[in-house]
mmCIF file of C-alpha atoms in Angstrom:
data_model
loop_
_atom_site.group_PDB
_atom_site.id
_atom_site.type_symbol
_atom_site.label_atom_id
_atom_site.label_comp_id
_atom_site.label_asym_id
_atom_site.label_seq_id
_atom_site.Cartn_x
_atom_site.Cartn_y
_atom_site.Cartn_z
ATOM 1 C CA UNK A 602 23.476 39.978 -23.478
ATOM 2 C CA UNK A 603 24.929 38.657 -20.723
ATOM 3 C CA UNK A 604 22.465 39.935 -18.620
ATOM 4 C CA UNK A 605 19.265 38.816 -20.319
ATOM 5 C CA UNK A 606 21.185 35.186 -19.800
ATOM 6 C CA UNK A 607 21.756 35.649 -16.837
ATOM 7 C CA UNK A 608 18.112 36.676 -16.044
ATOM 8 C CA UNK A 609 16.730 33.907 -18.419
ATOM 9 C CA UNK A 610 18.949 30.985 -16.412
ATOM 10 C CA UNK A 611 17.800 31.993 -13.134
ATOM 11 C CA UNK A 612 14.141 32.184 -14.039
ATOM 12 C CA UNK A 613 14.193 28.492 -15.577
ATOM 13 C CA UNK A 614 16.558 27.574 -12.177
ATOM 14 C CA UNK A 615 13.524 29.194 -9.563
ATOM 15 C CA UNK A 616 10.755 27.522 -12.147
ATOM 16 C CA UNK A 617 12.497 24.042 -12.232
ATOM 17 C CA UNK A 618 13.002 24.490 -7.958
ATOM 18 C CA UNK A 619 8.952 25.328 -7.615
ATOM 19 C CA UNK A 620 8.009 22.063 -9.929
ATOM 20 C CA UNK A 621 10.654 20.332 -7.901
ATOM 21 C CA UNK A 622 9.315 21.410 -4.257
ATOM 22 C CA UNK A 623 5.413 20.647 -5.575
ATOM 23 C CA UNK A 624 6.320 17.468 -6.526
ATOM 24 C CA UNK A 625 7.979 16.251 -3.560
ATOM 25 C CA UNK A 626 5.700 17.457 -1.389
ATOM 26 C CA UNK A 627 2.624 15.432 -2.122
ATOM 27 C CA UNK A 628 4.077 13.173 -4.932
ATOM 28 C CA UNK A 629 1.179 11.022 -4.966
ATOM 29 C CA UNK A 630 -2.064 13.726 -4.929
ATOM 30 C CA UNK A 631 -1.904 14.433 -8.649
ATOM 31 C CA UNK A 632 -2.584 10.550 -9.453
ATOM 32 C CA UNK A 633 -5.608 10.531 -7.039
ATOM 33 C CA UNK A 634 -6.690 13.887 -8.139
ATOM 34 C CA UNK A 635 -7.111 13.085 -11.619
ATOM 35 C CA UNK A 636 -9.936 9.921 -11.116
ATOM 36 C CA UNK A 637 -11.207 11.834 -7.611
ATOM 37 C CA UNK A 638 -9.853 8.168 -6.143
ATOM 38 C CA UNK A 639 -10.745 7.386 -2.925
ATOM 39 C CA UNK A 640 -10.394 3.872 -1.342
ATOM 40 C CA UNK A 641 -12.040 2.216 2.016
ATOM 41 C CA UNK A 642 -10.954 -0.765 3.093
ATOM 42 C CA UNK A 643 -12.130 -3.111 6.254
ATOM 43 C CA UNK A 644 -10.770 -6.676 7.300
ATOM 44 C CA UNK A 645 -11.853 -8.181 10.175
ATOM 45 C CA UNK A 646 -11.696 -12.613 10.992
ATOM 46 C CA UNK A 647 -11.805 -14.538 14.183
ATOM 47 C CA UNK A 648 -8.952 -16.700 15.307
ATOM 48 C CA UNK A 649 -8.258 -19.091 17.907
ATOM 49 C CA UNK A 650 -7.890 -16.082 20.589
ATOM 50 C CA UNK A 651 -10.268 -13.892 19.768
ATOM 51 C CA UNK A 652 -10.704 -11.252 16.428
ATOM 52 C CA UNK A 653 -8.176 -8.845 14.413
ATOM 53 C CA UNK A 654 -8.922 -6.229 12.005
ATOM 54 C CA UNK A 655 -7.324 -3.796 9.835
ATOM 55 C CA UNK A 656 -8.855 -0.856 8.214
ATOM 56 C CA UNK A 657 -7.424 1.917 5.440
ATOM 57 C CA UNK A 658 -8.358 5.184 3.976
ATOM 58 C CA UNK A 659 -6.301 6.600 1.006
ATOM 59 C CA UNK A 660 -7.448 9.903 -0.074
ATOM 60 C CA UNK A 661 -5.230 13.010 -1.669
ATOM 61 C CA UNK A 662 -2.295 10.687 -2.244
ATOM 62 C CA UNK A 663 -1.842 9.502 1.621
ATOM 63 C CA UNK A 664 -2.711 6.001 2.992
ATOM 64 C CA UNK A 665 -4.198 6.304 6.755
ATOM 65 C CA UNK A 666 -4.053 2.741 7.941
ATOM 66 C CA UNK A 667 -4.662 1.192 11.349
ATOM 67 C CA UNK A 668 -4.921 -2.447 13.133
ATOM 68 C CA UNK A 669 -6.134 -4.053 16.443
ATOM 69 C CA UNK A 670 -8.911 -6.325 17.595
ATOM 70 C CA UNK A 671 -12.541 -6.280 17.745
ATOM 71 C CA UNK A 672 -13.871 -5.784 21.307
ATOM 72 C CA UNK A 673 -16.581 -8.837 22.548
ATOM 73 C CA UNK A 674 -18.682 -6.509 24.378
ATOM 74 C CA UNK A 675 -18.464 -3.007 23.056
ATOM 75 C CA UNK A 676 -20.157 -0.178 25.566
ATOM 76 C CA UNK A 677 -21.731 2.358 24.079
ATOM 77 C CA UNK A 678 -20.880 4.559 26.657
ATOM 78 C CA UNK A 679 -16.812 3.808 26.601
ATOM 79 C CA UNK A 680 -14.161 6.457 26.161
ATOM 80 C CA UNK A 681 -11.832 7.025 23.463
ATOM 81 C CA UNK A 682 -8.676 8.859 23.177
ATOM 82 C CA UNK A 683 -8.748 11.279 20.191
ATOM 83 C CA UNK A 684 -6.396 10.145 17.372
ATOM 84 C CA UNK A 685 -4.758 12.108 14.434
ATOM 85 C CA UNK A 686 -6.478 10.865 11.579
ATOM 86 C CA UNK A 687 -9.758 10.214 13.267
ATOM 87 C CA UNK A 688 -11.728 12.033 10.759
ATOM 88 C CA UNK A 689 -10.827 9.388 8.134
ATOM 89 C CA UNK A 690 -10.954 6.365 10.409
ATOM 90 C CA UNK A 691 -13.626 7.630 12.974
ATOM 91 C CA UNK A 692 -13.425 5.991 16.440
ATOM 92 C CA UNK A 693 -15.545 2.449 16.429
ATOM 93 C CA UNK A 694 -16.520 0.769 20.056
ATOM 94 C CA UNK A 695 -16.162 -1.991 19.149
ATOM 95 C CA UNK A 696 -12.378 -1.678 17.868
ATOM 96 C CA UNK A 697 -9.517 -1.637 20.129
ATOM 97 C CA UNK A 698 -6.463 0.038 18.185
ATOM 98 C CA UNK A 699 -3.310 -1.155 18.736
ATOM 99 C CA UNK A 700 -1.563 0.955 16.027
ATOM 100 C CA UNK A 701 -2.053 3.751 13.651
ATOM 101 C CA UNK A 702 0.325 5.475 10.674
ATOM 102 C CA UNK A 703 -0.118 7.395 7.713
ATOM 103 C CA UNK A 704 1.721 6.983 4.741
ATOM 104 C CA UNK A 705 2.891 9.880 2.190
ATOM 105 C CA UNK A 706 2.486 7.866 -1.297
ATOM 106 C CA UNK A 707 5.316 8.047 -3.831
ATOM 107 C CA UNK A 708 4.027 8.672 -7.091
ATOM 108 C CA UNK A 709 5.160 4.556 -7.949
ATOM 109 C CA UNK A 710 3.162 3.283 -5.313
ATOM 110 C CA UNK A 711 -0.129 6.131 -6.260
ATOM 111 C CA UNK A 712 0.132 4.506 -9.549
ATOM 112 C CA UNK A 713 0.188 1.277 -8.305
ATOM 113 C CA UNK A 714 -2.610 1.477 -6.269
ATOM 114 C CA UNK A 715 -4.903 3.424 -8.503
ATOM 115 C CA UNK A 716 -4.014 0.716 -11.543
ATOM 116 C CA UNK A 717 -5.769 -1.751 -9.434
ATOM 117 C CA UNK A 718 -8.169 -0.208 -7.576
ATOM 118 C CA UNK A 719 -9.601 0.904 -11.490
ATOM 119 C CA UNK A 720 -9.022 -2.603 -12.457
ATOM 120 C CA UNK A 721 -11.365 -3.359 -9.619
ATOM 121 C CA UNK A 722 -13.906 -0.712 -10.363
ATOM 122 C CA UNK A 723 -14.359 -2.914 -13.769
ATOM 123 C CA UNK A 724 -14.640 -5.727 -12.557
ATOM 124 C CA UNK A 725 -16.873 -4.503 -10.368
ATOM 125 C CA UNK A 726 -19.130 -3.037 -13.218
ATOM 126 C CA UNK A 727 -19.361 -6.068 -15.253
ATOM 127 C CA UNK A 728 -19.696 -8.548 -12.347
ATOM 128 C CA UNK A 729 -22.880 -10.499 -12.960
ATOM 129 C CA UNK A 730 -22.567 -12.906 -10.060
ATOM 130 C CA UNK A 731 -23.617 -12.969 -6.562
ATOM 131 C CA UNK A 732 -21.023 -12.652 -4.205
ATOM 132 C CA UNK A 733 -20.094 -14.806 -1.167
ATOM 133 C CA UNK A 734 -21.501 -13.424 1.929
ATOM 134 C CA UNK A 735 -19.172 -12.680 4.830
ATOM 135 C CA UNK A 736 -19.254 -14.628 7.820
ATOM 136 C CA UNK A 737 -19.032 -13.727 12.036
ATOM 137 C CA UNK A 738 -16.162 -12.288 12.714
ATOM 138 C CA UNK A 739 -15.767 -13.515 16.037
ATOM 139 C CA UNK A 740 -15.876 -17.101 15.610
ATOM 140 C CA UNK A 741 -12.638 -19.162 13.974
ATOM 141 C CA UNK A 742 -14.587 -21.361 11.879
ATOM 142 C CA UNK A 743 -16.250 -18.097 10.014
ATOM 143 C CA UNK A 744 -14.972 -16.868 6.854
ATOM 144 C CA UNK A 745 -14.456 -12.980 8.057
ATOM 145 C CA UNK A 746 -15.621 -10.134 6.724
ATOM 146 C CA UNK A 747 -14.214 -7.635 3.948
ATOM 147 C CA UNK A 748 -16.009 -4.166 3.319
ATOM 148 C CA UNK A 749 -14.122 -2.768 0.273
ATOM 149 C CA UNK A 750 -15.008 0.599 -1.430
ATOM 150 C CA UNK A 751 -13.395 2.590 -4.076
ATOM 151 C CA UNK A 752 -14.834 6.311 -4.864
ATOM 152 C CA UNK A 753 -13.628 7.566 -8.311
ATOM 153 C CA UNK A 754 -15.329 10.036 -10.830
ATOM 154 C CA UNK A 755 -18.147 10.971 -8.439
ATOM 155 C CA UNK A 756 -19.506 7.353 -8.012
ATOM 156 C CA UNK A 757 -19.099 4.404 -5.551
ATOM 157 C CA UNK A 758 -18.071 0.952 -6.226
ATOM 158 C CA UNK A 759 -18.628 -1.356 -3.201
ATOM 159 C CA UNK A 760 -18.085 -4.975 -2.562
ATOM 160 C CA UNK A 761 -19.250 -6.553 0.982
ATOM 161 C CA UNK A 762 -18.045 -10.015 1.062
ATOM 162 C CA UNK A 763 -15.585 -12.813 3.188
ATOM 163 C CA UNK A 764 -11.903 -12.849 3.749
ATOM 164 C CA UNK A 765 -11.903 -16.055 2.649
ATOM 165 C CA UNK A 766 -13.850 -15.531 -0.292
ATOM 166 C CA UNK A 767 -11.485 -12.946 -1.562
ATOM 167 C CA UNK A 768 -8.469 -14.890 -0.689
ATOM 168 C CA UNK A 769 -9.971 -17.672 -3.193
ATOM 169 C CA UNK A 770 -10.601 -15.230 -5.888
ATOM 170 C CA UNK A 771 -12.949 -17.190 -8.344
ATOM 171 C CA UNK A 772 -14.223 -14.281 -9.710
ATOM 172 C CA UNK A 773 -12.713 -10.955 -11.708
ATOM 173 C CA UNK A 774 -14.276 -9.447 -9.012
ATOM 174 C CA UNK A 775 -12.892 -11.089 -6.054
ATOM 175 C CA UNK A 776 -9.965 -11.565 -7.685
ATOM 176 C CA UNK A 777 -9.911 -7.065 -7.823
ATOM 177 C CA UNK A 778 -10.522 -6.985 -4.515
ATOM 178 C CA UNK A 779 -7.801 -9.273 -3.738
ATOM 179 C CA UNK A 780 -5.202 -7.451 -5.584
ATOM 180 C CA UNK A 781 -6.154 -4.007 -4.614
ATOM 181 C CA UNK A 782 -6.083 -5.225 -0.848
ATOM 182 C CA UNK A 783 -2.793 -6.720 -1.407
ATOM 183 C CA UNK A 784 -1.704 -3.294 -2.727
ATOM 184 C CA UNK A 785 -2.731 -1.324 0.120
ATOM 185 C CA UNK A 786 -1.381 -3.617 2.807
ATOM 186 C CA UNK A 787 2.080 -3.434 0.969
ATOM 187 C CA UNK A 788 2.580 0.328 1.923
ATOM 188 C CA UNK A 789 4.858 1.754 4.922
ATOM 189 C CA UNK A 790 5.987 -1.131 7.462
ATOM 190 C CA UNK A 791 4.468 -4.255 8.440
ATOM 191 C CA UNK A 792 1.717 -3.521 11.464
ATOM 192 C CA UNK A 793 0.901 -5.593 14.041
ATOM 193 C CA UNK A 794 2.683 -8.461 13.193
ATOM 194 C CA UNK A 795 0.768 -9.501 10.229
ATOM 195 C CA UNK A 796 2.610 -10.229 6.957
ATOM 196 C CA UNK A 797 -0.894 -11.270 5.645
ATOM 197 C CA UNK A 798 -4.263 -10.977 6.894
ATOM 198 C CA UNK A 799 -5.273 -14.552 6.821
ATOM 199 C CA UNK A 800 -4.324 -15.085 3.417
ATOM 200 C CA UNK A 801 -4.260 -11.535 1.988
ATOM 201 C CA UNK A 802 -0.356 -10.836 1.814
ATOM 202 C CA UNK A 803 1.324 -7.223 1.001
ATOM 203 C CA UNK A 804 2.465 -6.338 -2.779
ATOM 204 C CA UNK A 805 4.674 -3.553 -3.811
ATOM 205 C CA UNK A 806 5.131 -2.034 -7.668
#
């Protein structure tokens, strides 16, 4: 009897250890896999000294993000050094990368982002209003650009509008865009010394 109990105990311990290891390795993956969720966000706006941008790609429980400046006169022949994450954030001759990071999402972070993403999807599907158009990303007086795409359950949901319109959030679709962008920006340490991106803050669960 004691041998059988010992075997059962060891089997239960091994199962628990395997389960714990799996959850620890990719804590946010299951949350994203449940709805086949992927998120891509691009933000850009002009300021007095030039133009700034932020770019995000969330997939498989990880978040790739980068920030930097827009080149005023990108050259099609300009050479770019290869960076880890180019498959999700491909090189662009119009972008000068200052920082790039990858964050493994905790289950809490993944659930928070997924919730905001699904709220955005519902607002986008039910929207009946035309969104404000984006403006030049090279002018201080223009409202900038937001391109936000959520892929879920095999469907694509896209918004292209301005930074100022998202910050003002006058429709459910724009409000959802703001909340999702803030949730994505809230992951990991601050980059490029930007607590906000022209009114788009950082939010955590």
